[in-house]
mmCIF file of N, CA and C in Angstrom:
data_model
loop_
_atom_site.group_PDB
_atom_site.id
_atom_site.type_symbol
_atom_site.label_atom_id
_atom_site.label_comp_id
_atom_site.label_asym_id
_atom_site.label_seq_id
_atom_site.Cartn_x
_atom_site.Cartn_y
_atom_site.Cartn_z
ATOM 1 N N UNK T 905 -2.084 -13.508 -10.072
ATOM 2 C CA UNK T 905 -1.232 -12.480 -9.508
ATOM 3 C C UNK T 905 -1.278 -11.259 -10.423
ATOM 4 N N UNK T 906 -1.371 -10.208 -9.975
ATOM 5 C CA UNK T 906 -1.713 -8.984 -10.437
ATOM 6 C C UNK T 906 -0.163 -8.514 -11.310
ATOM 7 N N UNK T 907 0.093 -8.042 -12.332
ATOM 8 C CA UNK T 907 0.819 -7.792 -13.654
ATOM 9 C C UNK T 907 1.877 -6.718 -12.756
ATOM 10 N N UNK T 908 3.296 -6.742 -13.080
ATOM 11 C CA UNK T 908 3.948 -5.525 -12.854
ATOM 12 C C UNK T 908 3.489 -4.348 -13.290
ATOM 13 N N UNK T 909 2.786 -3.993 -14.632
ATOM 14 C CA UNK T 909 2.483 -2.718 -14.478
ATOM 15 C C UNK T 909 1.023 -2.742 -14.069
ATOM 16 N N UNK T 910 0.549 -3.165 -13.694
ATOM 17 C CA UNK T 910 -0.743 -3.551 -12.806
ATOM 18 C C UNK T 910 -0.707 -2.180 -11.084
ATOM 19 N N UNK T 911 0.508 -3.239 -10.412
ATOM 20 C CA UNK T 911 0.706 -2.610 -9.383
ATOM 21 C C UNK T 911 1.452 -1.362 -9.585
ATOM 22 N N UNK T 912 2.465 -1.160 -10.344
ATOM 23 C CA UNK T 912 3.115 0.187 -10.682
ATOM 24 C C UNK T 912 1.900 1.020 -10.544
ATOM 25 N N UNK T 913 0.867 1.315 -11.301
ATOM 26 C CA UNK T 913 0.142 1.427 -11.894
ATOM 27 C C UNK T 913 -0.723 2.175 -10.370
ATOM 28 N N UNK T 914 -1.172 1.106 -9.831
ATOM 29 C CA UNK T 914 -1.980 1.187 -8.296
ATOM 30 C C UNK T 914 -0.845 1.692 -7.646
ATOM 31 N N UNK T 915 0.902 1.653 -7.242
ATOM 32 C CA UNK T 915 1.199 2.777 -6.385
ATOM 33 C C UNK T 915 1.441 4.346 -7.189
ATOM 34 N N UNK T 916 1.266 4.135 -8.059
ATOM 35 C CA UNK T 916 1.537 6.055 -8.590
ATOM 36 C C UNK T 916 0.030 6.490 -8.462
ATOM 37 N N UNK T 917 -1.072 5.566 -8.457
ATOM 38 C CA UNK T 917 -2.129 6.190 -8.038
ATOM 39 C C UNK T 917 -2.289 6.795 -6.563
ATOM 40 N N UNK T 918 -1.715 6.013 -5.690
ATOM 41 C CA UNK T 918 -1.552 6.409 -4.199
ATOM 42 C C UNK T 918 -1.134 7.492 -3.807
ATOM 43 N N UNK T 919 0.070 7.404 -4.907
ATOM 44 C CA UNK T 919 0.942 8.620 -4.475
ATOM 45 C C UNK T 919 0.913 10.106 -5.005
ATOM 46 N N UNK T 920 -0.003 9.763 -6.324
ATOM 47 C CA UNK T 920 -0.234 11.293 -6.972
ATOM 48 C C UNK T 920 -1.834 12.108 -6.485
ATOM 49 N N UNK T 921 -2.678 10.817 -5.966
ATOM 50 C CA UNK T 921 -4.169 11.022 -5.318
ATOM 51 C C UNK T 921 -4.053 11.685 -3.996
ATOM 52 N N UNK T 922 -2.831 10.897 -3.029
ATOM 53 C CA UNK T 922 -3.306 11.159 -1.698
ATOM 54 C C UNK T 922 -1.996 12.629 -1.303
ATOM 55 N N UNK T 923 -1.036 12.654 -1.873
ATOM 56 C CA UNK T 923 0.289 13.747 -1.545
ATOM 57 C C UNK T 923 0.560 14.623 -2.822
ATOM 58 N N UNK T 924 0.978 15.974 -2.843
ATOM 59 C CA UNK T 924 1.011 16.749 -3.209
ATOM 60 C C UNK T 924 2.498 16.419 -4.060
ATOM 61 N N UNK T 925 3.228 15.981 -3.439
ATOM 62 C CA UNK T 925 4.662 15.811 -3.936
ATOM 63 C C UNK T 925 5.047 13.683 -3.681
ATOM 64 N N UNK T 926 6.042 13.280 -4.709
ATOM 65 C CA UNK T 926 6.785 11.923 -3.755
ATOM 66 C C UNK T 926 6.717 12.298 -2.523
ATOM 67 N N UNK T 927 8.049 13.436 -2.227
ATOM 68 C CA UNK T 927 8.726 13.765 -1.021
ATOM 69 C C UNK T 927 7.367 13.312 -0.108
ATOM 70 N N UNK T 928 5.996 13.959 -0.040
ATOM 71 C CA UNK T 928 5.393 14.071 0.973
ATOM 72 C C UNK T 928 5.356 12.762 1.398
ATOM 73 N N UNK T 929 4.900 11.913 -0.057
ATOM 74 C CA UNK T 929 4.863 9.932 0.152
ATOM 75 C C UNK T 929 5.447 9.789 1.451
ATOM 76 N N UNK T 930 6.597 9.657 0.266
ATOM 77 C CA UNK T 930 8.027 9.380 1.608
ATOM 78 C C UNK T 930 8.036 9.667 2.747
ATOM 79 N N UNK T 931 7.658 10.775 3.055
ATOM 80 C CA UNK T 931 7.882 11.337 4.315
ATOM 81 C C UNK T 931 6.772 10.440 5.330
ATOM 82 N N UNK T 932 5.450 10.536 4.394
ATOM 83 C CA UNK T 932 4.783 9.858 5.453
ATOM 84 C C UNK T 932 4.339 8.314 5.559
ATOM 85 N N UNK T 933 5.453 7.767 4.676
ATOM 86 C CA UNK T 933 5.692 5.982 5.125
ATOM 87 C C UNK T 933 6.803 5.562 5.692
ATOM 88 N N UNK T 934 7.615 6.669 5.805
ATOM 89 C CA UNK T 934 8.810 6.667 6.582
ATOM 90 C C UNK T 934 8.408 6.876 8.038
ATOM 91 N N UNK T 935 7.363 6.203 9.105
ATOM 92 C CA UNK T 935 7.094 6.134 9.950
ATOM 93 C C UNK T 935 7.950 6.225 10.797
ATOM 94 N N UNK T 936 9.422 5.656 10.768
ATOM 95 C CA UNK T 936 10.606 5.840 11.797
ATOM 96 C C UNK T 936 11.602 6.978 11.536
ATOM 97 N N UNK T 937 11.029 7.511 10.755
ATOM 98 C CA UNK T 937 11.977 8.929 10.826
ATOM 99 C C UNK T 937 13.122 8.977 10.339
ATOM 100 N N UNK T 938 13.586 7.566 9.951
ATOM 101 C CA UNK T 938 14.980 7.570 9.608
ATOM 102 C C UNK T 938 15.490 7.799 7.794
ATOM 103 N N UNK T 939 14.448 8.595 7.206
ATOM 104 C CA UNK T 939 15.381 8.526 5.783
ATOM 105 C C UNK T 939 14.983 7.586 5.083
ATOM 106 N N UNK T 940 14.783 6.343 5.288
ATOM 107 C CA UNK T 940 14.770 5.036 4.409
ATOM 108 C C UNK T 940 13.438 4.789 4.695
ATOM 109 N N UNK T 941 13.004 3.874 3.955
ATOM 110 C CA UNK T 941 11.796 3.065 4.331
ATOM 111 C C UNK T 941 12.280 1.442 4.158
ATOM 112 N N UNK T 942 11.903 0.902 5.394
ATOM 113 C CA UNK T 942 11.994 -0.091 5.437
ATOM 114 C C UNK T 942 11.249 -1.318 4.971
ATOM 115 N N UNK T 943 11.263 -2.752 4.862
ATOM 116 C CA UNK T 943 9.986 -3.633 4.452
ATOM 117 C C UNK T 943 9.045 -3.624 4.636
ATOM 118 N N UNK T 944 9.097 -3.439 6.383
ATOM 119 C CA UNK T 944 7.543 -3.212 6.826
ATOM 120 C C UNK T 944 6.736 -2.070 6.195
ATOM 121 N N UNK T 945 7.469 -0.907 6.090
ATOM 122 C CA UNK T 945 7.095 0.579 5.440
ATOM 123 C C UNK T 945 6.849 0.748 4.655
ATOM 124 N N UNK T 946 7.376 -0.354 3.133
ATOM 125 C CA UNK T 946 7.106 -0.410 1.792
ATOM 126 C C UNK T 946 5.675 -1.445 1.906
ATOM 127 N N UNK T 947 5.746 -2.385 2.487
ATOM 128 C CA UNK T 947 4.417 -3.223 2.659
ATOM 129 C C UNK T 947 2.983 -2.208 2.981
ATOM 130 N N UNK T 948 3.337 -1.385 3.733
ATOM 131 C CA UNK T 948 2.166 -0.412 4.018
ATOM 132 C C UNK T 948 1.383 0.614 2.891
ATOM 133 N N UNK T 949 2.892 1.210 1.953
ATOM 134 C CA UNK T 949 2.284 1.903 1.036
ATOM 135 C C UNK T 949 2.306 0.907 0.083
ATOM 136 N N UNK T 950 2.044 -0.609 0.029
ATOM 137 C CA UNK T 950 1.718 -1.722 -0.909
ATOM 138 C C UNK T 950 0.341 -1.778 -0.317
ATOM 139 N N UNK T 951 0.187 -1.947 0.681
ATOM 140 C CA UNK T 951 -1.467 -2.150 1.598
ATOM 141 C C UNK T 951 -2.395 -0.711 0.938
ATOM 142 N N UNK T 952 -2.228 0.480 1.100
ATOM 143 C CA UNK T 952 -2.432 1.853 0.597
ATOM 144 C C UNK T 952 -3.194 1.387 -0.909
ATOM 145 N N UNK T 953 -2.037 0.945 -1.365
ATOM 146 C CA UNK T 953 -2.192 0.726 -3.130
ATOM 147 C C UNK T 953 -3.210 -0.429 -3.496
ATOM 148 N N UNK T 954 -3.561 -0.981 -1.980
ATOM 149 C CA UNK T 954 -4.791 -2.198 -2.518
ATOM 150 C C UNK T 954 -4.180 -3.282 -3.103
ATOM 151 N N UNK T 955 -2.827 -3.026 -2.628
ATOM 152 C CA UNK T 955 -1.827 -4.668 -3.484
ATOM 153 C C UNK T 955 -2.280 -6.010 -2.364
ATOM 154 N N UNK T 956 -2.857 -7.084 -3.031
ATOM 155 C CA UNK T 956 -3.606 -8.150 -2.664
ATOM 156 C C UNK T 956 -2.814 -8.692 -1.304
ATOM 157 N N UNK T 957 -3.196 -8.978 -0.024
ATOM 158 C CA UNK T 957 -2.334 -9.409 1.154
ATOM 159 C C UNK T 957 -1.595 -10.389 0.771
ATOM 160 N N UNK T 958 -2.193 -11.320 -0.022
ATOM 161 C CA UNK T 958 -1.141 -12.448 -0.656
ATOM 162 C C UNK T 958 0.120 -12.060 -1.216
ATOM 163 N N UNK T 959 0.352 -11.295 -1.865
ATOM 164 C CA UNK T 959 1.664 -10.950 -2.500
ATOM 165 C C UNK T 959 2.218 -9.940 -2.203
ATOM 166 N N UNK T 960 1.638 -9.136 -1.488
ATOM 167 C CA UNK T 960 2.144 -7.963 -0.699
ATOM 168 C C UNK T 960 3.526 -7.798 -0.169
ATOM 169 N N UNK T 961 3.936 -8.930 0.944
ATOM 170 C CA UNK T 961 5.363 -9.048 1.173
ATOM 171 C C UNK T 961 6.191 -9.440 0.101
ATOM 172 N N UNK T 962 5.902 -9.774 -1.229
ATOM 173 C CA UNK T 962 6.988 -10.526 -2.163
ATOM 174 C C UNK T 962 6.444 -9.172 -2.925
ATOM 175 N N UNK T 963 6.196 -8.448 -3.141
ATOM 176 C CA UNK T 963 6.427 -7.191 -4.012
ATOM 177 C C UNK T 963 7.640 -6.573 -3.013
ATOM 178 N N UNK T 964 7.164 -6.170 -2.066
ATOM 179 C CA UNK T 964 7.910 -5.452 -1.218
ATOM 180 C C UNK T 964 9.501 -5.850 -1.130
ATOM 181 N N UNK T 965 9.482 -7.291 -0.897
ATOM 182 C CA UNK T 965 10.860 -7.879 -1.025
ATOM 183 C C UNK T 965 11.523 -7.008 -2.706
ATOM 184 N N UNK T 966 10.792 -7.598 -3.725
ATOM 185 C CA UNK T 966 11.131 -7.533 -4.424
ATOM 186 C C UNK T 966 11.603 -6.127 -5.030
ATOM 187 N N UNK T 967 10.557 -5.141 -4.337
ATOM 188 C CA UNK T 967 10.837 -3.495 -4.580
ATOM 189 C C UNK T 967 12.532 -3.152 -4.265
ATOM 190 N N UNK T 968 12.101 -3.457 -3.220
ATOM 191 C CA UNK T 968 13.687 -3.030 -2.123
ATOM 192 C C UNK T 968 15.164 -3.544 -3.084
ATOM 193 N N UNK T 969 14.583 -4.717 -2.949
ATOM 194 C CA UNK T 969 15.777 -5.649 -4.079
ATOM 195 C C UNK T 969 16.234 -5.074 -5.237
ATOM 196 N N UNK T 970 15.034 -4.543 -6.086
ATOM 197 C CA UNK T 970 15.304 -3.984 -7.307
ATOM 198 C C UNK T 970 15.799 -2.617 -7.385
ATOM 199 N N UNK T 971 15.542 -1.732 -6.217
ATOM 200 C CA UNK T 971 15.707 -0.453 -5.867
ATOM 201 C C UNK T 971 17.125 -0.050 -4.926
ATOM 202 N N UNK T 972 17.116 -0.642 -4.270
ATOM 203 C CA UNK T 972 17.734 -0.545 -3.194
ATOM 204 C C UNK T 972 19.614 -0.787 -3.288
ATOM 205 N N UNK T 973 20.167 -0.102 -3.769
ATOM 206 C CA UNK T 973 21.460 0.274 -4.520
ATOM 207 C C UNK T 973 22.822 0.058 -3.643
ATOM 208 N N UNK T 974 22.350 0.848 -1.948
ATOM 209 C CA UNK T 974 23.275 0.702 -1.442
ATOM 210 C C UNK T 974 23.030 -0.191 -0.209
ATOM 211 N N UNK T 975 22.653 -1.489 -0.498
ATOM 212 C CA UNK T 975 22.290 -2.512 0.223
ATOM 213 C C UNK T 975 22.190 -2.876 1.363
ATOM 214 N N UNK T 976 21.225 -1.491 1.979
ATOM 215 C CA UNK T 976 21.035 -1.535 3.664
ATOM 216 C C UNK T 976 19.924 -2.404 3.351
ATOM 217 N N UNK T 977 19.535 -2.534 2.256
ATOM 218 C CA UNK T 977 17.573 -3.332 2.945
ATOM 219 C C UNK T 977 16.811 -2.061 3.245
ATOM 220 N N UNK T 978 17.099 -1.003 2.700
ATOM 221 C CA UNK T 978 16.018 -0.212 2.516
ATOM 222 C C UNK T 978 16.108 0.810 1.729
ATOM 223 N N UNK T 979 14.523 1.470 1.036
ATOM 224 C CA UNK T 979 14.821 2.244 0.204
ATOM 225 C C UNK T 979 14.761 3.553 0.767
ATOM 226 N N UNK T 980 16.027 4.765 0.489
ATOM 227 C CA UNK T 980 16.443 5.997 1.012
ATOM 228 C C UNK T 980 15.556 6.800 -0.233
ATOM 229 N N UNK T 981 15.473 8.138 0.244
ATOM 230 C CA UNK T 981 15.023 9.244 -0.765
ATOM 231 C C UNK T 981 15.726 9.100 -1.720
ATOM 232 N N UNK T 982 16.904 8.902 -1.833
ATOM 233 C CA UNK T 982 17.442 8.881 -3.714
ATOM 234 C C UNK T 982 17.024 7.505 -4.126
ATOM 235 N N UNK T 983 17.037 6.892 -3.192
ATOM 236 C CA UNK T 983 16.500 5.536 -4.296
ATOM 237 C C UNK T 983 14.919 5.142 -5.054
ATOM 238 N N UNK T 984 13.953 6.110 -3.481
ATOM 239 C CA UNK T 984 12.859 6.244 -4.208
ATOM 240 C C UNK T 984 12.583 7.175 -5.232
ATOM 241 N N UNK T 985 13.005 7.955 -5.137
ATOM 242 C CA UNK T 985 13.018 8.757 -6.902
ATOM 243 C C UNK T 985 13.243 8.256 -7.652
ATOM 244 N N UNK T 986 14.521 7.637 -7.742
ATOM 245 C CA UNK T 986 14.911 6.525 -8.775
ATOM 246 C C UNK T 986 13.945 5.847 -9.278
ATOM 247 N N UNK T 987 13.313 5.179 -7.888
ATOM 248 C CA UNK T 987 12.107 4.084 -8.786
ATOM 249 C C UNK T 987 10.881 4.449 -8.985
ATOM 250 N N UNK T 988 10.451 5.998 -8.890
ATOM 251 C CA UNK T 988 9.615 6.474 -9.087
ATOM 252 C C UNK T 988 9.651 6.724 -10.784
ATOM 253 N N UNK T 989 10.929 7.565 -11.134
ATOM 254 C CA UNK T 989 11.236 7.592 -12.155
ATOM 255 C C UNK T 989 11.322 6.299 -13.202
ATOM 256 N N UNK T 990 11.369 5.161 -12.750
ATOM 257 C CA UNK T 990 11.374 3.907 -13.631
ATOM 258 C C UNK T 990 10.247 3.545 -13.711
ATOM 259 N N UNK T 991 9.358 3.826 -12.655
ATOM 260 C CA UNK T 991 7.666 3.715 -12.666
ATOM 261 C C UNK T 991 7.203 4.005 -13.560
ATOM 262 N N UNK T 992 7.586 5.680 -13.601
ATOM 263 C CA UNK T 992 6.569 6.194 -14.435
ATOM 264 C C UNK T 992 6.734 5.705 -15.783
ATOM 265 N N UNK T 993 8.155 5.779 -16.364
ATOM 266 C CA UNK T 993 8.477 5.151 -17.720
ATOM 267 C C UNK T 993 8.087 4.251 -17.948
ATOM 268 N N UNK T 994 8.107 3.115 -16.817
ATOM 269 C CA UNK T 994 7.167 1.765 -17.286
ATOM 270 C C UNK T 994 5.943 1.671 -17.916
ATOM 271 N N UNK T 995 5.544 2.623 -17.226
ATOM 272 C CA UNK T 995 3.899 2.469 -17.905
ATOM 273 C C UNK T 995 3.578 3.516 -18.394
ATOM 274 N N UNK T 996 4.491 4.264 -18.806
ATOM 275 C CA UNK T 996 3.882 5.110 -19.865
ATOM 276 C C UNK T 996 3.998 4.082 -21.244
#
């Protein structure tokens, strides 16, 4: 199984390669328009990042879980900053 800062690692590549800003990320895995990204939505920009199909849904679980503050089960624009910001510190 691929290392936490492994995958950290592979989504800040996604997100600083393919969008100009987070915001843009966000905006465009937020497929339902609603603000948050949901499991399925975080699984996708896990798929993006080349995170292995095997563990793909248990990152994702686990993202949301660790991120996800005000416990809808999904992560909103303040929460993904948040864990963008813990990203990056991680592996620096």
């Amino acid at each position: 199984m691929a290392s936490k800062k492994t995958i950290i690692k592979k989504i800040q590549i996604v997100l600083t390669k393919h969008f100009e800003t987070s915001q843009d990320a966000f905006n465009f895995f937020d497929k339902s328009g609603d603000g948050k990204l949901s499991k399925t939505e975080v699984v996708k920009l896990l798929k993006e990042a080349e995170i292995n199909g095997f563990i793909r849904g248990l990152v994702g679980s686990k993202l949301i879980e660790g991120y996800d503050k005000d416990g809808d089960g999904k992560i909103s624009w303040q929460e993904f900053k948040t864990a963008i910001k813990e990203m990056e510190r991680d592996v620096a």
